[in-house]
Coordinates of C-alpha atoms in Angstrom, one line a residue:
X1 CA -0.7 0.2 20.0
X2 CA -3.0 3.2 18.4
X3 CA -6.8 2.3 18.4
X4 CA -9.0 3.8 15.8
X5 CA -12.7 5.1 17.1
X6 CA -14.3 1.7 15.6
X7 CA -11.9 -0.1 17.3
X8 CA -12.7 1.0 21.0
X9 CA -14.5 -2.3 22.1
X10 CA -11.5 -4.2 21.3
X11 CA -9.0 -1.7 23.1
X12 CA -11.5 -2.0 26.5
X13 CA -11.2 -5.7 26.1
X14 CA -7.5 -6.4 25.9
X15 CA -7.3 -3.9 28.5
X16 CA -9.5 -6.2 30.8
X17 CA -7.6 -9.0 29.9
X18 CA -4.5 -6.9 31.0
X19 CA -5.9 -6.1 34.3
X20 CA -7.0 -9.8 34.8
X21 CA -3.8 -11.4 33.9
X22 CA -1.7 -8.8 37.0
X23 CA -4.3 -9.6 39.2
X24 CA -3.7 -13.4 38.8
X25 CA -0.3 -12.6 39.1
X26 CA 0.2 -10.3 42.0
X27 CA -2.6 -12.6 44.0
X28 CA -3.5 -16.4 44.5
X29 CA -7.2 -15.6 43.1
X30 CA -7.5 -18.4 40.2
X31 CA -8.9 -16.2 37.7
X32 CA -8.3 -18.5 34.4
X33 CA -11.4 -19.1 33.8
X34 CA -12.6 -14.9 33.7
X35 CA -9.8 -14.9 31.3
X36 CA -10.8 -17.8 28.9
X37 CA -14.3 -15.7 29.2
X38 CA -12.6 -12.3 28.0
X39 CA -10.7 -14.0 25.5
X40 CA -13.4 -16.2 23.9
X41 CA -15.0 -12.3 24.0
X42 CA -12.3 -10.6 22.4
X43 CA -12.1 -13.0 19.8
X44 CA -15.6 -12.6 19.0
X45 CA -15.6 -9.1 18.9
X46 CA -12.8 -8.8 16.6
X47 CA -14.2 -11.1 14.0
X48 CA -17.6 -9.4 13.9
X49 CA -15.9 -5.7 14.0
X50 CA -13.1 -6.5 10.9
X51 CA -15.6 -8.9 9.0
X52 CA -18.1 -6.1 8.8
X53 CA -15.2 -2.9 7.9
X54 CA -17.1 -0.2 6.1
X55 CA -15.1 1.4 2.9
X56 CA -14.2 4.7 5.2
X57 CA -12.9 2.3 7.9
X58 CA -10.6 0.3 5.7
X59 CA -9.2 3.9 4.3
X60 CA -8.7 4.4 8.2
X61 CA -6.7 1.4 8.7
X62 CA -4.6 2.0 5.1
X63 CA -3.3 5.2 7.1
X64 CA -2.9 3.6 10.8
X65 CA 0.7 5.0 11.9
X66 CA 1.6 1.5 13.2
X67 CA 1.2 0.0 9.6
X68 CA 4.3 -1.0 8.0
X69 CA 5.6 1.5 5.2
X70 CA 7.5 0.6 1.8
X71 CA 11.0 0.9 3.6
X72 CA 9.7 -1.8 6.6
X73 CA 8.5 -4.1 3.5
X74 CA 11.9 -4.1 1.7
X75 CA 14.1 -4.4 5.2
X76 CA 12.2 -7.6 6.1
X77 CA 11.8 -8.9 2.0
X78 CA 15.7 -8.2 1.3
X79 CA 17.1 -8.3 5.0
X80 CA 20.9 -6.6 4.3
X81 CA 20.7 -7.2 0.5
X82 CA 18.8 -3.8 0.1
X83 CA 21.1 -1.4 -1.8
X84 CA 19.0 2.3 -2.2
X85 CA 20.0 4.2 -5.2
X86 CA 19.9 7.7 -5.4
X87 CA 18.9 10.6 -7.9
X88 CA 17.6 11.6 -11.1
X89 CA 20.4 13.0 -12.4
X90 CA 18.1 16.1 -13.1
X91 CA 17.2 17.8 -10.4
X92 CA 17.8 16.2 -7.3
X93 CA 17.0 12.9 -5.0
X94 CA 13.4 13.1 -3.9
X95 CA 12.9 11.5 -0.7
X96 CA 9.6 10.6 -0.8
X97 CA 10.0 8.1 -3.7
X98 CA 13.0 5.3 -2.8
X99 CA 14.5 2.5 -4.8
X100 CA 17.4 0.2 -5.2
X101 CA 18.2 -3.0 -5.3
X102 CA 17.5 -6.3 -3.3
X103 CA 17.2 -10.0 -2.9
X104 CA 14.3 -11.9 -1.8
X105 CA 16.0 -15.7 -1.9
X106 CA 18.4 -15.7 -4.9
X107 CA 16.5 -13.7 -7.3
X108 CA 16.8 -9.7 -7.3
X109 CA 14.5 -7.1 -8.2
X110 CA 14.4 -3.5 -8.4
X111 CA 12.4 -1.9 -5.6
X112 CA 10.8 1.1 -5.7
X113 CA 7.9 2.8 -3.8
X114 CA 6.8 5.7 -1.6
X115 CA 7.8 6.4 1.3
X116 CA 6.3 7.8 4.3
X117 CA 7.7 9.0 7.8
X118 CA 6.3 7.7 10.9
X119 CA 7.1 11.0 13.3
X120 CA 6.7 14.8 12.7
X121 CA 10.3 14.9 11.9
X122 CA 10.5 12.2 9.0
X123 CA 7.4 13.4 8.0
X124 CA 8.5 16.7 6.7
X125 CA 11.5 14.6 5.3
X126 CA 9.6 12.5 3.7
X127 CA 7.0 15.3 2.4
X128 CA 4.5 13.1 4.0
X129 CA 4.9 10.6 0.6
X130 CA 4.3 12.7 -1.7
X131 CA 6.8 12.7 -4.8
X132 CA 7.9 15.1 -6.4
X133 CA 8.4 15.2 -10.8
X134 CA 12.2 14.0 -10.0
X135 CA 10.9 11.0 -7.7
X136 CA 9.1 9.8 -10.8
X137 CA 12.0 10.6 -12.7
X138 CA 13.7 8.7 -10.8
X139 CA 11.5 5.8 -10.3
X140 CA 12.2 5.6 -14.4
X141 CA 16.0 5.9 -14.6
X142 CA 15.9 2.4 -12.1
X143 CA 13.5 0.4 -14.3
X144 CA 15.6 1.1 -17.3
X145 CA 18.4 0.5 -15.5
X146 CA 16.3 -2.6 -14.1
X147 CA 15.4 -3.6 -18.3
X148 CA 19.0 -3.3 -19.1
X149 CA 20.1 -5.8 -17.3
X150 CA 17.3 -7.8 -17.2
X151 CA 15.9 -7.6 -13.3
X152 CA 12.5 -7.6 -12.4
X153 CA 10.8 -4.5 -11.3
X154 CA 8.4 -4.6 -7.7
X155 CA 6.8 -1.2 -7.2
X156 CA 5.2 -0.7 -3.4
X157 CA 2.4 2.2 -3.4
X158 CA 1.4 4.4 -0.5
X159 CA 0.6 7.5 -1.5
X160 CA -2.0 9.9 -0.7
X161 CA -1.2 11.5 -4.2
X162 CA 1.3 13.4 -5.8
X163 CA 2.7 16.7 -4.4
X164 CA 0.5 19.2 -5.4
X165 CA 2.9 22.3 -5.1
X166 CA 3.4 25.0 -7.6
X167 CA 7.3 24.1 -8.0
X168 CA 5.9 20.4 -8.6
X169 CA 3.8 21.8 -11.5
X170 CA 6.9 24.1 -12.8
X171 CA 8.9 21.3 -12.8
X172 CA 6.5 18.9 -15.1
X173 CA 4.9 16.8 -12.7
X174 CA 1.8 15.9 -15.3
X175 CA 4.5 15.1 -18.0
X176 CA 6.6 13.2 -15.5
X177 CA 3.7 10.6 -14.4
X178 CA 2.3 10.1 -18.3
X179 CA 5.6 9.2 -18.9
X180 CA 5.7 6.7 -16.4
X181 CA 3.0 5.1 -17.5
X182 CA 3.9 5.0 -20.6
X183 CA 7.2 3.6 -20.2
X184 CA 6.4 1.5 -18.3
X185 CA 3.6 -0.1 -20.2
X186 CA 6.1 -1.1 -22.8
X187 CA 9.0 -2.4 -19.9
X188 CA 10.4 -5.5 -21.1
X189 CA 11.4 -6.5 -17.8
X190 CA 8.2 -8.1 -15.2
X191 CA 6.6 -5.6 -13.1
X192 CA 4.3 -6.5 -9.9
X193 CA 2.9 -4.1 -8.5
X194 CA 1.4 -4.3 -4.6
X195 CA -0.4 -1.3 -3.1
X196 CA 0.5 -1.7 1.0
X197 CA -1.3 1.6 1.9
X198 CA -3.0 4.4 0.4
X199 CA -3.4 4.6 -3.6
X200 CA -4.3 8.1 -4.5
X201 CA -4.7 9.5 -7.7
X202 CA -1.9 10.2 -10.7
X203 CA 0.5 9.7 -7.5
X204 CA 0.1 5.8 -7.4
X205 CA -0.6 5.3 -11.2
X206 CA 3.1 6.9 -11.6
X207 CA 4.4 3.9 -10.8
X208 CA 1.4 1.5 -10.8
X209 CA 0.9 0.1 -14.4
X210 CA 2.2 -3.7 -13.8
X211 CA 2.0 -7.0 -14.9
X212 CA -0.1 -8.4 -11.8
X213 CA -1.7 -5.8 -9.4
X214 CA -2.2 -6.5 -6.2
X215 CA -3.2 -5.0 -3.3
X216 CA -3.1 -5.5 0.8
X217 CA -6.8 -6.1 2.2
X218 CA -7.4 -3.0 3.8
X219 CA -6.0 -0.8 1.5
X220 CA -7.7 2.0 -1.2
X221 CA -7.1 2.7 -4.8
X222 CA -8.7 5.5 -6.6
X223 CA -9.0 8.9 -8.3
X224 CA -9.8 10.7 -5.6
X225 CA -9.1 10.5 -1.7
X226 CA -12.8 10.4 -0.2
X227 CA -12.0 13.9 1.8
X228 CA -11.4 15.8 -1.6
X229 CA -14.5 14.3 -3.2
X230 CA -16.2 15.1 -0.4
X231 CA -15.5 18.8 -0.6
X232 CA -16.0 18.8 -4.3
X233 CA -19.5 17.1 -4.6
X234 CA -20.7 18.9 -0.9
X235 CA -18.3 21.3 0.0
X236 CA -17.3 20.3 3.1
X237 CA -15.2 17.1 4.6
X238 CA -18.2 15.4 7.0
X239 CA -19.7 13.2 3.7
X240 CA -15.9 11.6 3.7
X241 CA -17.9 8.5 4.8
X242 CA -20.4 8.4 2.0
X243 CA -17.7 9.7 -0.9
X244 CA -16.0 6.6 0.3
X245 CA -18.5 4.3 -0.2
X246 CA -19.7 5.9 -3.7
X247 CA -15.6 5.9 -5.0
X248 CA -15.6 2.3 -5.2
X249 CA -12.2 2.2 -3.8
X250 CA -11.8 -0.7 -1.8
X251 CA -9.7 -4.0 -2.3
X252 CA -13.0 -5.9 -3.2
X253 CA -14.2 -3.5 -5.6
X254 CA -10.8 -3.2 -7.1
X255 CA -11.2 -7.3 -7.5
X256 CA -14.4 -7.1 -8.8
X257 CA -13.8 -4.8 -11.4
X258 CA -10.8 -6.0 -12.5
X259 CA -8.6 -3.8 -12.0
X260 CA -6.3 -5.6 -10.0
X261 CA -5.4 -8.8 -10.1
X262 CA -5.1 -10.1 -6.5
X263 CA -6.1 -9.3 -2.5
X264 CA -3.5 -9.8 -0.1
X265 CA -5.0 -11.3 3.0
X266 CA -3.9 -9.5 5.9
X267 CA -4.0 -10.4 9.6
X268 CA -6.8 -10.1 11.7
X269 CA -7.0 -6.0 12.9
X270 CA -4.7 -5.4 9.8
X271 CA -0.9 -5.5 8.6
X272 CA 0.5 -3.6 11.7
X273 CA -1.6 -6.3 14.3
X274 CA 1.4 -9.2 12.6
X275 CA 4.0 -7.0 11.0
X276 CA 5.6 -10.7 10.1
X277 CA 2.6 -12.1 8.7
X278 CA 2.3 -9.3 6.3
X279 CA 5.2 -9.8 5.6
X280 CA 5.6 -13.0 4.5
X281 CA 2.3 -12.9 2.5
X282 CA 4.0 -10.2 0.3
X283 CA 7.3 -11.9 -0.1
X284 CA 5.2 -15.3 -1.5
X285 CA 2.7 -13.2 -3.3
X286 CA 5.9 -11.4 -5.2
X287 CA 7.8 -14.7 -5.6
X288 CA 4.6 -16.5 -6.9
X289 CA 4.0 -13.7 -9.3
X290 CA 7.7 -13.6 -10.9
X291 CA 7.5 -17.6 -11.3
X292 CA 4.4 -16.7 -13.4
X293 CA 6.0 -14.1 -15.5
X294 CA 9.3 -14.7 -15.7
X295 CA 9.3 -17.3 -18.8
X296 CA 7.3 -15.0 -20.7
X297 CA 9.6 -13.5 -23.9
X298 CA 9.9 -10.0 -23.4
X299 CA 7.5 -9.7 -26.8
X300 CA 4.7 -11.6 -25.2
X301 CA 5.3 -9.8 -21.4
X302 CA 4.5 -6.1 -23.2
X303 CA 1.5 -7.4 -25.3
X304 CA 0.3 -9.0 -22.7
X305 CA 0.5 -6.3 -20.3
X306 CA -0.8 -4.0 -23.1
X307 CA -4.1 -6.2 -23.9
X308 CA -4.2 -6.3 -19.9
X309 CA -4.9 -2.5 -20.2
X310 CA -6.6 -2.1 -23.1
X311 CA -9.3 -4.3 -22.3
X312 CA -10.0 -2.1 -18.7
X313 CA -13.3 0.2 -19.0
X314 CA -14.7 -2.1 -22.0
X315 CA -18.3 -3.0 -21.7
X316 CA -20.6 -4.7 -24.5
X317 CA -24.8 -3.7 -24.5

C-alpha cells in the first residue's frame, strides 16, 4: 500500500502494529494489550485525518495509484458478462475511452468510461486517460447503439481532461465533445453517470451529461485541474493548494450546488483501502438509480433531463 504525505501518521501506526503482532508471535511476551492500545490509536487517527481532508487532499486521493479504475469497476459490477466493443468506425479505437456491454443481476447496460493504466507501460497505452476525438466518437456510436435497443447507458469518469494534442485538435476534438453532450442530452435511453476518479474539464463533460450524477466521496469535478489554475492565476504550480480550495471542486460542493445528484460514501482511507466496498456501493447506487428511471417514457426521461440542465447556474435577486 502507497501512503500519501498526509497520511504518514497512519503508515507509522500500522507499521507499529506490524512490529507488535511478530513480536507476540516469534516470543511468549503477552503483548495484546500494546496492541488494543495501537489499534484504539490507529483508529483514532484515521477518523480525525479523513474527517478533516482538505479539497487538495481529496484531489490527492482521486489520483492514488491503488484506487480502482473504470475497467476494475466493470470486472467486479459484470464479473464475465463484460463484452468491450471496439471502434469508431472513423478513425480508429482509442484506448483510453472503453465500452461494451454487461450485466449487473439480470439487467444490462452499456458501459463506458475512461480508462487509466496503472504502470509506465499501460500508461502510455492508455495515454494516461486521456481520449482522443475518436474515443468520444466512439463513446456515441455505443449509446445509440445502446438507444436502439433500448439498454441503459452507465458512463464511469476519470479523466484528468481531454488529450490536448495538436492531432486531437486536427481531428475535431471541440466538435466531438459538443456533440456528446448534445446527443446525449436528448438520449432516450437512462443515463447514470458516477465520477470514480478525477473529473477534469470538457474531458469528463464528454460523457457526463446524465440523468442522476453521482460522484465517489473523494473525487473532483471541475473546469480546471487545480495545477493549471494555479499556473494561470500565479504562474507557478505551488498555489495548487489554494486553486483547489477556490475551484469549488469537491464532492460536497458538487452536492451543494446541485450539480450532481448524489455522494458515494467510500470507505474509510478511500475506495482502494475496500476495493469491495466500493464496489458494492456503486453496483446499488447504479441499480437504485435505473429502478428510479426506468418507468419514465422516453418523452418524460429527455425533458426531464433537459429541465435538469436548464435550471443549473439560475439564480433569482
Amino acid at each position: 500500500m502507497e501512503y500519501l504525505e498526509f497520511e504518514l501518521p497512519i503508515k507509522e501506526l500500522e507499521e507499529q502494529l506490524d512490529k507488535c503482532a511478530i513480536i507476540g508471535k516469534e516470543s511468549d511476551v503477552d503483548v495484546t494489550e500494546t496492541c488494543k492500545q495501537i489499534e484504539q490509536k490507529l483508529a483514532a487517527t484515521k477518523k480525525d485525518i479523513y474527517k478533516n481532508l482538505s479539497a487538495w487532499q481529496r484531489v490527492q486521493l482521486s489520483r492514488h495509484p491503488n484506487r480502482p479504475y473504470t475497467l476494475d469497476h466493470i470486472n467486479a459490477l459484470c464479473g464475465n458478462t463484460f463484452l468491450e466493443l471496439h471502434g469508431d468506425r472513423n478513425v480508429k479505437d482509442d484506448k483510453a475511452m472503453i465500452g461494451g456491454l454487461g450485466k449487473i443481476g439480470d439487467q444490462s447496460y452499456m458501459f463506458i468510461g475512461q480508462q487509466k493504466g496503472f504502470n509506465t507501460k499501460t500508461r502510455q497505452y492508455r495515454n494516461f486517460g486521456m481520449s482522443n476525438p475518436e474515443g468520444y466518437r466512439k463513446a456515441l456510436r455505443l449509446m445509440k447503439s445502446a438507444e436502439k435497443f433500448g439498454i441503459p447507458v452507465v458512463t464511469l469518469i476519470d479523466t484528468p481532461g481531454a488529450y490536448p494534442g495538436l492531432e486531437a485538435e486536427e481531428r475535431g476534438q471541440g466538435e466531438a465533445i459538443a456533440r456528446n453532450i448534445l446527443e446525449m442530452a436528448r438520449l432516450k435511453v437512462p443515463i447514470i453517470t458516477i465520477i470514480i476518479g478525477e473529473g477534469a474539464s470538457g474531458g469528463a463533460l464528454g460523457i457526463g451529461v446524465g440523468d442522476k450524477v453521482m460522484m465517489l466521496e473523494n473525487t473532483w469535478y471541475s473546469v480546471i485541474s487545480p495545477e493549471s489554475c494555479s499556473s494561470i492565476l500565479w504562474r507557478s504550480w505551488e498555489y495548487k493548494e489554494q486553486a483547489a480550495e477556490a475551484l469549488k471542486l469537491t464532492a460536497k460542493d458538487m452536492k451543494r450546488m446541485k450539480l450532481v445528484d448524489q455522494i458515494i460514501k467510500e470507505p474509510v482511507g478511500g475506495a482502494h483501502r475496500d476495493r469491495e466496498a466500493t464496489f458494492k456501493s456503486v453496483s446499488d447506487a447504479i441499480v437504485k438509480s435505473y429502478e428510479e428511471l426506468k418507468n419514465l417514457s422516453p418523452k418524460d426521461l429527455v425533458k426531464q433531463r433537459m429541465e435538469k440542465y436548464n435550471d443549473m447556474g439560475v439564480y433569482k435577486d
